[in-house]
Amino acid sequence: MPAVTKTVTYRNPGAEAVTLSLSATAVVSDGTPTPAGMLTLAPATLTIAAGATATAAGSMFVFNGRHRAVLITYPSETQLAAAIAAAGSGA
């Protein structure tokens, strides 16, 4: 099984540092969770200084063959900005 690795860069446009708790889950097409260890994410906690950027990476082992594909999605910039704003406001 080949590993697929994606990185996501988070930007904190705020005036204060924010800490994000990152997690990732994966399921197969019928909703069954993938086996433990199939998906990794690092780091699990990401602190971003005011006005700075930070990067996290996720890796997943992907099965080859018909109907054994995996779709990895990331938050949109709007969703990410909302999460950073909420974390900065203590909400």
GROMACS .gro file of C-alpha atoms in nm:
model
   91
    1MET     CA    1   0.000   0.000   0.000
    2PRO     CA    2   0.150   0.334  -0.097
    3ALA     CA    3   0.131   0.622   0.151
    4VAL     CA    4  -0.028   0.950   0.045
    5THR     CA    5   0.094   1.255   0.238
    6LYS     CA    6  -0.068   1.597   0.227
    7THR     CA    7   0.034   1.912   0.407
    8VAL     CA    8  -0.190   2.196   0.517
    9THR     CA    9  -0.062   2.539   0.606
   10TYR     CA   10  -0.264   2.734   0.860
   11ARG     CA   11  -0.242   3.114   0.879
   12ASN     CA   12  -0.320   3.318   1.189
   13PRO     CA   13  -0.410   3.674   1.083
   14GLY     CA   14  -0.500   3.764   1.443
   15ALA     CA   15  -0.313   3.971   1.698
   16GLU     CA   16  -0.267   3.681   1.944
   17ALA     CA   17  -0.125   3.331   1.917
   18VAL     CA   18  -0.377   3.050   1.873
   19THR     CA   19  -0.347   2.680   1.943
   20LEU     CA   20  -0.529   2.432   1.720
   21SER     CA   21  -0.603   2.075   1.825
   22LEU     CA   22  -0.582   1.875   1.504
   23SER     CA   23  -0.745   1.541   1.437
   24ALA     CA   24  -0.825   1.331   1.137
   25THR     CA   25  -1.065   1.048   1.078
   26ALA     CA   26  -1.123   0.826   0.782
   27VAL     CA   27  -1.398   0.585   0.687
   28VAL     CA   28  -1.454   0.351   0.396
   29SER     CA   29  -1.746   0.405   0.160
   30ASP     CA   30  -1.991   0.215   0.383
   31GLY     CA   31  -1.901   0.429   0.686
   32THR     CA   32  -1.682   0.169   0.856
   33PRO     CA   33  -1.381   0.328   1.030
   34THR     CA   34  -1.042   0.254   0.878
   35PRO     CA   35  -0.800   0.034   1.076
   36ALA     CA   36  -0.593   0.197   1.350
   37GLY     CA   37  -0.262   0.330   1.222
   38MET     CA   38  -0.383   0.375   0.865
   39LEU     CA   39  -0.405   0.753   0.908
   40THR     CA   40  -0.147   0.970   1.083
   41LEU     CA   41  -0.140   1.342   1.154
   42ALA     CA   42   0.150   1.546   1.287
   43PRO     CA   43   0.161   1.747   1.496
   44ALA     CA   44  -0.159   1.685   1.693
   45THR     CA   45  -0.143   2.034   1.844
   46LEU     CA   46  -0.029   2.334   1.645
   47THR     CA   47   0.042   2.674   1.802
   48ILE     CA   48   0.049   2.960   1.555
   49ALA     CA   49   0.198   3.294   1.658
   50ALA     CA   50   0.013   3.614   1.572
   51GLY     CA   51   0.054   3.694   1.203
   52ALA     CA   52   0.241   3.369   1.137
   53THR     CA   53   0.183   3.043   0.953
   54ALA     CA   54   0.237   2.682   1.057
   55THR     CA   55   0.214   2.354   0.869
   56ALA     CA   56   0.075   2.013   0.961
   57ALA     CA   57   0.098   1.694   0.757
   58GLY     CA   58  -0.131   1.395   0.727
   59SER     CA   59  -0.050   1.058   0.576
   60MET     CA   60  -0.281   0.778   0.478
   61PHE     CA   61  -0.216   0.439   0.332
   62VAL     CA   62  -0.434   0.406   0.025
   63PHE     CA   63  -0.554   0.076  -0.114
   64ASN     CA   64  -0.525   0.038  -0.491
   65GLY     CA   65  -0.796  -0.116  -0.702
   66ARG     CA   66  -1.156  -0.069  -0.797
   67HIS     CA   67  -1.373   0.097  -0.530
   68ARG     CA   68  -1.093   0.117  -0.275
   69ALA     CA   69  -1.018   0.488  -0.310
   70VAL     CA   70  -0.979   0.743  -0.034
   71LEU     CA   71  -1.082   1.108  -0.042
   72ILE     CA   72  -0.892   1.341   0.192
   73THR     CA   73  -1.060   1.677   0.257
   74TYR     CA   74  -0.939   1.987   0.435
   75PRO     CA   75  -1.128   2.287   0.575
   76SER     CA   76  -1.189   2.576   0.338
   77GLU     CA   77  -1.016   2.908   0.408
   78THR     CA   78  -1.350   3.043   0.536
   79GLN     CA   79  -1.393   2.751   0.778
   80LEU     CA   80  -1.033   2.782   0.891
   81ALA     CA   81  -1.062   3.158   0.948
   82ALA     CA   82  -1.378   3.100   1.153
   83ALA     CA   83  -1.204   2.836   1.365
   84ILE     CA   84  -0.905   3.062   1.427
   85ALA     CA   85  -1.136   3.352   1.517
   86ALA     CA   86  -1.332   3.132   1.757
   87ALA     CA   87  -1.011   3.000   1.918
   88GLY     CA   88  -0.879   3.355   1.960
   89SER     CA   89  -1.203   3.475   2.121
   90GLY     CA   90  -1.214   3.186   2.364
   91ALA     CA   91  -1.544   3.061   2.215
   0.00000   0.00000   0.00000
